Coordinates of C-alpha atoms and ligand atoms in Angstrom, one line a residue:
M1 CA -13.5 105.0 52.5
A2 CA -12.8 101.4 53.5
T3 CA -10.2 99.3 51.8
C4 CA -11.3 96.4 49.7
G5 CA -12.4 93.4 51.7
S6 CA -13.1 89.9 50.7
Y7 CA -16.8 90.6 50.2
C8 CA -16.4 93.3 47.7
C9 CA -13.5 91.9 45.6
D10 CA -12.5 88.3 45.5
G11 CA -15.4 86.8 47.2
D12 CA -19.1 87.3 47.1
F13 CA -19.4 90.3 44.8
N14 CA -22.7 90.9 43.1
K15 CA -22.3 89.1 39.9
D16 CA -25.1 91.1 38.2
D17 CA -23.6 94.4 38.9
V18 CA -22.4 95.8 35.6
S19 CA -19.9 98.1 37.1
T20 CA -17.8 95.1 38.2
T21 CA -15.0 94.5 35.7
R22 CA -15.2 90.9 34.5
T23 CA -13.5 91.2 31.1
I24 CA -10.7 93.4 29.8
E25 CA -10.4 94.4 26.1
S26 CA -7.4 92.9 24.3
C27 CA -4.8 95.3 22.8
L28 CA -6.1 94.6 19.3
P29 CA -9.6 93.6 18.2
L30 CA -9.8 89.8 18.1
P31 CA -10.0 87.4 16.4
L32 CA -7.2 88.3 13.9
P33 CA -7.8 87.5 10.3
D34 CA -6.4 84.0 9.3
E35 CA -3.9 85.4 6.8
I36 CA -2.4 87.6 9.5
L37 CA -2.0 84.7 11.8
E38 CA -0.5 82.5 9.1
D39 CA 2.1 85.2 8.6
I40 CA 2.9 86.1 12.1
V41 CA 2.9 82.9 14.1
P42 CA 5.9 81.2 12.4
K43 CA 7.8 84.5 12.7
A44 CA 6.9 84.8 16.4
K45 CA 8.0 81.2 17.0
D46 CA 11.4 81.8 15.3
F47 CA 11.9 85.0 17.3
A48 CA 11.1 83.2 20.5
I49 CA 13.3 80.2 20.1
L50 CA 16.2 82.3 18.7
H51 CA 16.1 84.6 21.7
G52 CA 16.1 81.9 24.3
A53 CA 12.4 81.4 25.1
G54 CA 13.0 77.7 25.4
M55 CA 12.9 74.8 27.9
R56 CA 14.3 71.3 28.0
Y57 CA 11.9 68.6 27.0
R58 CA 10.3 67.2 30.2
S59 CA 9.1 63.9 28.8
N60 CA 12.3 63.1 26.8
Y61 CA 15.2 65.1 28.3
D62 CA 17.9 65.8 25.7
P63 CA 20.8 68.1 26.5
D64 CA 21.2 68.8 22.8
S65 CA 17.8 70.3 22.1
L66 CA 15.3 72.8 23.3
Q67 CA 11.6 73.0 23.1
L68 CA 9.8 76.3 22.4
A69 CA 8.4 77.7 25.7
P70 CA 4.7 78.4 25.5
F71 CA 3.9 82.0 25.0
F72 CA 1.1 84.4 24.0
L73 CA 1.2 86.1 20.7
L74 CA 0.0 89.5 22.0
P75 CA 0.8 91.3 25.2
S76 CA -2.0 91.2 27.7
A77 CA -3.8 94.4 28.7
F78 CA -3.1 95.6 32.2
P79 CA -4.2 98.9 33.8
R80 CA -1.4 101.3 34.0
R81 CA -2.5 102.7 37.3
E82 CA -2.2 99.3 39.0
F83 CA 1.1 98.5 37.3
D84 CA 2.6 101.8 38.4
R85 CA 1.3 101.2 41.9
V86 CA 3.0 97.9 42.4
V87 CA 6.2 99.1 40.8
K88 CA 6.4 102.0 43.2
L89 CA 5.6 99.8 46.2
Q90 CA 8.2 97.1 45.4
S91 CA 11.1 98.7 47.3
I92 CA 8.8 98.9 50.4
V93 CA 7.8 95.3 50.0
N94 CA 11.5 94.4 49.9
I95 CA 12.2 96.2 53.1
L96 CA 9.2 94.6 54.7
M97 CA 10.5 91.1 53.9
H98 CA 14.0 92.1 55.0
R99 CA 12.8 93.3 58.4
I100 CA 10.5 90.3 58.8
A101 CA 13.5 88.0 58.0
H102 CA 15.5 89.7 60.7
D103 CA 12.9 89.5 63.4
Y104 CA 13.6 86.2 65.1
Q105 CA 10.7 86.5 67.6
F106 CA 8.2 87.3 64.8
L107 CA 9.3 84.3 62.8
K108 CA 9.3 82.1 65.9
D109 CA 5.7 83.1 66.9
A110 CA 4.5 82.8 63.3
L111 CA 5.9 79.4 62.6
E112 CA 5.8 77.8 66.1
K113 CA 2.7 75.6 65.3
T114 CA 3.6 75.0 61.7
I115 CA 6.9 73.4 62.4
K116 CA 5.2 70.9 64.7
V117 CA 3.3 69.5 61.8
D118 CA 5.2 70.4 58.7
D119 CA 8.5 68.5 58.6
F120 CA 10.1 70.5 55.7
T121 CA 9.5 73.9 57.4
R122 CA 10.8 72.4 60.7
R123 CA 14.0 71.3 59.0
L124 CA 14.5 74.8 57.7
W125 CA 13.8 76.2 61.1
D126 CA 16.3 73.9 62.7
I127 CA 19.0 75.1 60.4
Y128 CA 18.1 78.7 61.3
T129 CA 18.3 78.0 65.0
T130 CA 21.5 76.1 64.6
V131 CA 23.3 78.9 62.8
R132 CA 21.8 81.5 65.0
E133 CA 23.1 79.7 68.1
E134 CA 26.5 79.2 66.6
G135 CA 26.6 82.9 65.6
I136 CA 25.7 84.0 62.1
S137 CA 28.9 84.3 60.1
Q138 CA 27.5 86.5 57.4
E139 CA 25.3 89.4 58.6
M140 CA 24.5 90.5 55.1
S141 CA 21.7 89.0 53.0
L142 CA 20.8 89.5 49.4
G143 CA 17.0 89.5 48.7
L144 CA 16.0 88.7 45.1
V145 CA 12.3 88.8 45.7
R146 CA 9.3 88.6 43.5
S147 CA 5.9 89.8 44.6
D148 CA 3.1 88.1 42.5
V149 CA -0.2 89.9 42.1
M150 CA -3.4 89.4 40.2
L151 CA -6.0 91.8 39.2
T152 CA -9.2 91.4 41.0
K153 CA -12.7 92.3 40.0
C154 CA -13.8 95.2 42.0
Q155 CA -17.2 96.7 42.6
A156 CA -17.2 100.4 41.7
G157 CA -17.1 102.4 44.8
C158 CA -16.1 99.7 47.3
C159 CA -12.7 101.3 48.1
E160 CA -10.6 104.3 47.1
L161 CA -8.9 102.3 44.4
C162 CA -11.9 101.0 42.6
Q163 CA -14.1 104.0 42.5
T164 CA -12.8 104.8 39.1
P165 CA -12.4 102.8 35.9
P166 CA -11.1 100.2 35.2
F167 CA -12.7 99.1 38.5
V168 CA -10.0 96.6 39.1
T169 CA -7.2 96.6 41.7
V170 CA -4.3 94.2 42.3
H171 CA -4.1 91.7 45.1
Q172 CA -1.0 89.9 46.2
V173 CA -0.8 86.1 45.7
E174 CA 2.5 85.7 47.4
V175 CA 6.0 87.1 47.9
N176 CA 8.8 84.7 46.8
T177 CA 12.1 85.0 48.6
I178 CA 13.7 81.9 47.1
A179 CA 14.3 81.0 43.4
S180 CA 12.3 83.9 42.0
G181 CA 12.6 82.9 38.4
F182 CA 11.8 84.4 35.0
G183 CA 14.3 87.2 35.2
H184 CA 15.2 86.3 31.6
M185 CA 11.8 84.9 30.4
G186 CA 10.0 88.1 31.6
P187 CA 11.9 90.6 29.5
I188 CA 12.2 88.2 26.6
S189 CA 8.4 87.8 26.5
G190 CA 8.1 91.6 26.1
S191 CA 10.6 91.4 23.2
I192 CA 8.6 88.7 21.5
N193 CA 5.4 90.8 21.8
R194 CA 7.2 94.0 20.6
Y195 CA 8.5 92.1 17.6
V196 CA 5.0 90.8 16.8
L197 CA 3.4 94.2 17.0
G198 CA 6.2 95.6 14.9
E199 CA 5.7 92.9 12.2
M200 CA 2.0 93.5 12.3
R201 CA 2.8 97.2 11.4
K202 CA 1.5 98.5 14.7
P203 CA 4.4 100.7 15.8
E204 CA 2.0 103.1 17.5
L205 CA 1.2 100.4 20.1
L206 CA 4.8 99.9 21.2
G207 CA 4.7 102.7 23.7
H208 CA 2.2 100.7 25.7
L209 CA 4.8 98.0 26.5
P210 CA 6.9 99.1 29.6
E211 CA 10.7 98.7 29.6
N212 CA 11.8 95.6 31.5
D213 CA 15.3 95.2 32.8
A214 CA 14.7 92.3 35.2
L215 CA 17.7 90.3 34.1
A216 CA 20.1 93.2 34.5
G217 CA 18.5 94.2 37.8
L218 CA 18.6 90.7 39.4
C219 CA 22.2 90.1 38.2
G220 CA 23.1 93.6 39.3
G221 CA 22.0 92.5 42.8
M222 CA 24.2 89.4 42.7
I223 CA 27.1 91.5 41.5
A224 CA 26.6 94.1 44.3
A225 CA 26.7 91.2 46.8
W226 CA 29.9 89.9 45.2
D227 CA 31.5 93.3 45.5
A228 CA 30.4 93.5 49.2
Y229 CA 32.0 90.1 49.9
G230 CA 35.3 91.7 48.7
C231 CA 37.4 88.8 47.4
P232 CA 38.3 89.2 43.8
K233 CA 39.0 85.5 43.3
A234 CA 35.7 84.3 44.8
V235 CA 32.9 83.1 42.6
I236 CA 29.1 83.1 42.5
L237 CA 27.5 79.7 43.2
F238 CA 24.1 78.8 41.6
I239 CA 22.5 76.0 43.5
V240 CA 20.5 74.2 40.9
E241 CA 18.2 71.2 40.5
D242 CA 19.6 67.8 39.4
V243 CA 18.1 68.4 36.0
T244 CA 17.2 72.0 35.0
Y245 CA 14.3 72.2 32.6
N246 CA 14.0 76.0 32.8
I247 CA 17.6 76.2 31.6
C248 CA 17.3 79.3 29.4
D249 CA 16.1 81.4 32.3
Q250 CA 19.1 80.3 34.5
R251 CA 21.8 80.4 31.8
F252 CA 20.9 83.9 30.7
H253 CA 21.5 85.0 34.3
E254 CA 25.0 83.6 34.0
Y255 CA 25.5 85.4 30.6
E256 CA 24.3 88.7 32.0
I257 CA 26.7 88.5 35.0
R258 CA 29.5 87.8 32.5
R259 CA 28.3 90.7 30.3
Q260 CA 28.2 93.2 33.2
R261 CA 31.3 91.9 34.9
P262 CA 33.7 89.7 32.9
D263 CA 35.8 89.3 36.0
I264 CA 33.2 87.3 37.9
H265 CA 32.8 83.6 37.5
V266 CA 29.7 81.6 38.1
I267 CA 29.6 77.9 39.0
R268 CA 26.6 75.6 39.2
R269 CA 26.2 72.7 41.6
N270 CA 23.3 70.7 43.1
L271 CA 22.9 70.0 46.8
T272 CA 24.3 66.5 46.4
Q273 CA 27.5 67.8 44.8
I274 CA 27.8 70.4 47.5
S275 CA 27.5 67.7 50.1
Q276 CA 30.3 65.8 48.4
R277 CA 32.7 68.6 47.4
G278 CA 31.9 71.6 49.6
R279 CA 33.8 72.4 52.8
L280 CA 34.1 75.2 55.3
T281 CA 37.5 76.7 56.2
S282 CA 38.2 77.4 59.8
D283 CA 37.1 81.0 59.3
K284 CA 33.8 79.8 57.6
R285 CA 34.7 80.5 54.0
L286 CA 32.7 78.2 51.7
V287 CA 35.0 76.3 49.3
I288 CA 33.7 74.1 46.5
D289 CA 36.1 72.3 44.2
G290 CA 38.8 74.8 45.1
D291 CA 36.7 77.9 44.5
E292 CA 35.8 80.2 47.3
I293 CA 32.1 81.2 47.2
A294 CA 31.2 84.9 47.6
V295 CA 27.5 84.7 46.7
V296 CA 25.1 81.8 46.8
Y297 CA 22.0 82.0 44.5
F298 CA 19.4 79.3 45.3
R299 CA 17.5 78.2 42.3
A300 CA 16.7 74.9 44.1
G301 CA 16.3 73.9 47.7
Y302 CA 12.7 75.2 48.1
E303 CA 11.0 71.8 48.0
P304 CA 11.4 68.6 49.9
G305 CA 12.1 66.6 46.8
Q306 CA 15.3 68.5 46.2
Y307 CA 16.7 67.1 49.5
H308 CA 17.1 63.4 48.6
S309 CA 18.8 62.4 51.9
E310 CA 20.5 63.7 55.0
A311 CA 23.5 64.6 52.8
E312 CA 21.5 67.4 51.0
W313 CA 20.3 68.8 54.4
E314 CA 23.9 68.8 55.6
A315 CA 24.9 70.7 52.4
R316 CA 22.2 73.3 53.1
L317 CA 23.5 73.6 56.7
T318 CA 27.1 74.0 55.4
V319 CA 26.1 76.8 53.1
E320 CA 24.1 78.6 55.8
R321 CA 27.0 78.3 58.2
S322 CA 29.4 79.9 55.7
K323 CA 30.2 83.6 55.3
A324 CA 29.1 83.5 51.7
I325 CA 26.3 86.1 51.1
K326 CA 23.2 84.0 50.4
S327 CA 20.1 84.7 48.3
P328 CA 18.2 83.8 50.3
S329 CA 19.7 83.2 53.7
I330 CA 17.7 80.7 55.8
H331 CA 15.7 83.4 57.7
Y332 CA 14.8 85.1 54.4
H333 CA 13.6 81.7 53.1
L334 CA 11.4 81.3 56.2
A335 CA 10.1 84.8 55.8
G336 CA 8.7 83.8 52.4
T337 CA 6.6 80.9 53.7
K338 CA 2.9 81.0 53.3
K339 CA 2.3 80.9 57.1
V340 CA 4.4 84.0 57.6
Q341 CA 2.6 85.7 54.7
Q342 CA -0.7 85.0 56.5
E343 CA 0.7 86.3 59.8
I344 CA 1.9 89.5 58.1
A345 CA -1.6 90.2 56.9
R346 CA -3.0 90.3 60.4
P347 CA -4.3 93.8 61.4
G348 CA -1.5 96.0 62.9
V349 CA 1.4 93.8 61.9
L350 CA 2.5 95.9 59.0
N351 CA 2.7 98.9 61.3
K352 CA 5.4 97.2 63.3
F353 CA 7.7 97.0 60.3
L354 CA 6.8 100.0 58.2
S355 CA 5.7 103.6 58.7
D356 CA 1.9 104.2 58.9
S357 CA 1.7 105.5 55.4
E358 CA 3.8 102.7 53.9
A359 CA 1.8 100.1 55.9
K360 CA -1.4 101.5 54.5
L361 CA -0.2 101.3 50.9
V362 CA 1.1 97.7 51.4
S363 CA -2.1 96.6 53.1
Q364 CA -4.1 97.5 50.1
L365 CA -2.3 94.7 48.2
F366 CA -3.6 92.1 50.6
T367 CA -6.6 89.9 50.2
G368 CA -8.2 87.9 53.1
L369 CA -5.7 85.4 54.7
Y370 CA -6.8 83.2 57.5
T371 CA -5.1 81.1 60.1
L372 CA -6.1 77.4 60.4
D373 CA -4.6 77.1 63.9
M374 CA -6.4 75.0 66.5
S375 CA -8.1 78.1 68.0
P376 CA -11.6 79.6 67.8
E377 CA -10.3 81.8 65.0
G378 CA -9.0 78.8 63.1
D379 CA -12.3 76.9 63.7
Q380 CA -14.2 79.9 62.2
A381 CA -12.0 79.8 59.1
V382 CA -12.5 76.0 58.7
Q383 CA -16.2 76.5 58.9
M384 CA -16.1 79.4 56.4
A385 CA -14.1 77.3 53.9
M386 CA -16.4 74.3 54.3
D387 CA -19.5 76.4 53.8
N388 CA -18.2 78.1 50.7
P389 CA -15.1 76.3 49.3
E390 CA -15.2 78.1 45.9
R391 CA -14.3 81.4 47.6
F392 CA -11.0 80.2 48.9
V393 CA -7.6 78.6 48.2
L394 CA -6.1 76.2 50.8
K395 CA -2.3 76.4 50.8
P396 CA 0.3 74.1 52.4
Q397 CA 3.8 75.4 53.1
R398 CA 5.2 74.6 49.7
E399 CA 6.6 76.5 46.7
G400 CA 6.9 75.8 43.1
G401 CA 3.3 75.4 42.0
G402 CA 0.8 72.6 42.0
N403 CA 0.5 72.2 45.7
N404 CA -2.6 74.3 46.5
V405 CA -6.2 73.0 47.0
Y406 CA -9.2 74.5 45.3
G407 CA -13.0 74.3 45.2
Q408 CA -14.7 71.1 46.4
E409 CA -11.4 69.5 47.2
I410 CA -11.0 72.0 50.0
R411 CA -14.0 70.5 51.7
M412 CA -12.6 66.9 51.3
V413 CA -9.2 67.8 52.6
L414 CA -10.6 69.8 55.6
E415 CA -13.1 67.1 56.4
K416 CA -10.1 64.8 57.0
I417 CA -7.9 67.2 59.0
K418 CA -10.2 69.7 60.6
D419 CA -10.1 68.0 64.0
S420 CA -6.3 67.4 64.1
Q421 CA -3.2 69.6 64.3
E422 CA -2.5 68.6 60.8
R423 CA -4.6 71.6 59.7
E424 CA -1.9 73.9 61.1
A425 CA 0.3 73.0 58.2
Y426 CA -2.1 75.0 55.9
I427 CA -3.4 78.5 55.6
L428 CA -6.5 79.7 53.9
M429 CA -6.7 82.6 51.4
D430 CA -9.5 84.3 49.6
R431 CA -9.5 83.2 46.0
I432 CA -8.7 86.1 43.7
R433 CA -10.9 86.2 40.6
P434 CA -9.1 88.1 37.9
P435 CA -10.9 89.6 34.9
I436 CA -10.7 87.6 31.7
Q437 CA -9.3 88.6 28.4
Q438 CA -8.6 86.8 25.1
N439 CA -5.2 86.0 23.6
Y440 CA -3.6 83.6 21.2
L441 CA -1.7 80.7 22.9
I442 CA 1.3 79.3 21.0
R443 CA 2.7 76.0 22.1
A444 CA 5.2 73.7 20.5
H445 CA 3.6 71.2 18.1
E446 CA 0.1 72.6 18.6
P447 CA -2.0 74.8 16.4
V448 CA -2.3 78.4 17.6
K449 CA -5.5 78.8 19.7
L450 CA -7.6 81.8 20.7
V451 CA -8.3 81.3 24.4
E452 CA -9.8 83.0 27.5
V453 CA -7.0 83.8 29.9
V454 CA -6.1 85.5 33.2
S455 CA -2.7 86.9 34.2
E456 CA -0.4 87.0 37.2
L457 CA 2.1 89.8 37.3
G458 CA 5.4 89.3 39.1
I459 CA 7.3 92.4 40.3
F460 CA 11.0 91.8 41.0
G461 CA 12.9 93.6 43.8
T462 CA 16.5 93.5 45.0
I463 CA 17.7 94.4 48.4
L464 CA 21.1 94.0 50.1
G465 CA 21.9 94.7 53.7
T466 CA 22.2 93.6 57.3
A467 CA 19.6 93.7 60.0
K468 CA 20.6 97.3 60.8
D469 CA 21.9 98.7 57.6
I470 CA 20.2 98.4 54.2
Q471 CA 22.5 99.3 51.4
F472 CA 19.8 99.4 48.7
S473 CA 16.3 98.4 48.0
K474 CA 15.1 98.6 44.4
F475 CA 12.4 97.7 41.9
A476 CA 14.1 95.4 39.4
G477 CA 11.7 94.7 36.6
H478 CA 8.7 92.4 36.1
M479 CA 7.3 89.3 34.4
L480 CA 3.8 88.3 33.4
R481 CA 2.5 84.7 33.3
T482 CA -0.8 84.0 31.8
K483 CA -3.0 80.9 32.0
L484 CA -6.3 79.6 30.8
S485 CA -9.1 81.1 32.8
S486 CA -10.4 77.6 33.4
V487 CA -7.4 76.2 35.3
N488 CA -6.5 76.8 38.9
E489 CA -2.7 77.1 38.5
G490 CA -0.7 78.0 35.4
G491 CA 2.9 76.8 35.7
V492 CA 4.7 77.5 32.5
A493 CA 6.9 74.4 32.8
A494 CA 3.8 72.4 33.7
G495 CA 2.3 73.5 30.4
L496 CA -0.8 75.2 31.8
G497 CA 0.5 78.7 31.7
A498 CA 2.6 80.6 29.2
L499 CA 4.9 83.6 28.9
D500 CA 3.3 86.9 28.3
S501 CA 4.0 90.6 28.7
V502 CA 2.2 93.7 29.8
F503 CA 0.2 96.1 27.5
L504 CA -0.5 99.1 29.7
F505 CA -3.8 101.0 29.2
D506 CA -5.3 104.0 31.0
Ligands
ADP1 P1 3.6 78.6 44.8 O1 4.6 78.9 45.9 O2 3.4 77.2 44.5 O3 3.9 79.4 43.5 P2 1.3 80.3 45.0 O4 0.7 80.8 46.3 O5 2.0 81.4 44.2 O6 2.3 79.1 45.4 O7 0.2 79.6 44.2 C1 0.4 79.0 42.9 C2 -0.6 79.5 41.9 O8 -1.9 79.3 42.4 C3 -0.5 81.0 41.6 O9 0.5 81.3 40.7 C4 -1.9 81.3 41.2 O10 -2.1 80.9 39.8 C5 -2.8 80.4 42.0 N1 -3.2 81.0 43.3 C6 -2.5 81.1 44.4 N2 -3.2 81.8 45.3 C7 -4.3 82.2 44.7 C8 -5.4 83.0 45.1 N3 -5.5 83.5 46.4 N4 -6.4 83.3 44.2 C9 -6.4 82.8 43.0 N5 -5.3 82.0 42.5 C10 -4.3 81.7 43.4
MG2 MG1 3.8 81.4 43.2

């Protein structure tokens, strides 16, 4: 039986075929009676804000107050078979990313054209080649990765995975190797939904919500790296934005490190501060304001706007030159670019990095990814996208949400760039069409609303090791973000998506 291809799943499926899953039943019959909502919504909001489901106000930043993060009242139904499948695969996905990151030739071939037209990726690449030529001072890298997947509507019988109910399978959106957030927000969303079901006197449903130790897992990864560095006085550095709106998620990482290991100290600095106050010793130890840095955890540095001037680029280079263990180190960052993701999905590539059986399992996560290089293959992809833009997503080499191009706009963008090398800054991807369900959206200062939604599941993984020696590769918890089915992207901070958790069904 063939694996799912773009035609059976994300693309031109037969919309009249009833065996194609287009909706998923919610965990409870909806709508809920008004009197239940009136009772439960204020309780849920209190629980959320009191357990750190908050964000700083974007429009009116105030360090003294927090706004309730948007969340869904109920956990969203997710097929257990698919959840278990991605959980089991995560340690292999970690290893794949680790090996890709350590394959200089693969990264070079994959990014060669991209770096000619994408200035940001080129700067990252230049840092990589600089530290590589100087000799990498820290062979060990810490991967705190998050593989994001969405369910896709499948036609019964189109592949091994969708011959049986629920006729859906997961397809990977991307793998994040830098600033993989929601290690706190993921588990806390599950706690909110557990509390809600408990208050609604539905304890029999609680077993459907999987355990989620993402925060402990990710912080455990940082602590293992700190131990490997082997200097009891050294600290963990969080590289942060100038203003952190998603402060709860980050601070709870600090508190969890303190909980697990009271002897380890965390400091937070932005790239500008590092440029002013960071220095390397003659033996490449990174020292900031008198503290030696054992581990660097990047929660910023993934978008051009976070490098205001040459000073911030210098700071990144200083960090990469150092013997601190970085999450990610520069080659790990590059391995997580969209272009590399597209190159990994080429037939035969997985088999270079994984065993045949592992490669087969990972390949089942992939949907169609296409190069837009100036080549006959790229020409064909351009034509395909122009002919049927609704079937695709056009992606530049950016992280952090809000950068992709959808629908008719794809045609407009490609029309402008199709005959120039500029198009090599992008990749093309099949658009995943997840099944829809209903849930109650709760947002600060707004009435609760029953809405149609789709979800994106993030699976966390931790991996520590050198090119030759992997100390561990683990699954480290999950998070679920859910958005209105009508929007293209659902960033929680951007207000289009909201926190959610998983309700497993068979
Ligand atoms: P970023 O690095 O900005 O997070 P992503 O590739 O994750 O980039 O895309 C951002 C969002 O766009 C995703 O969270 C998802 O909602 C949507 N998206 C991305 N790729 C696809 C796709 N192939 N099909 C459907 N939606 C997608
Ligand atoms: Mg993403």
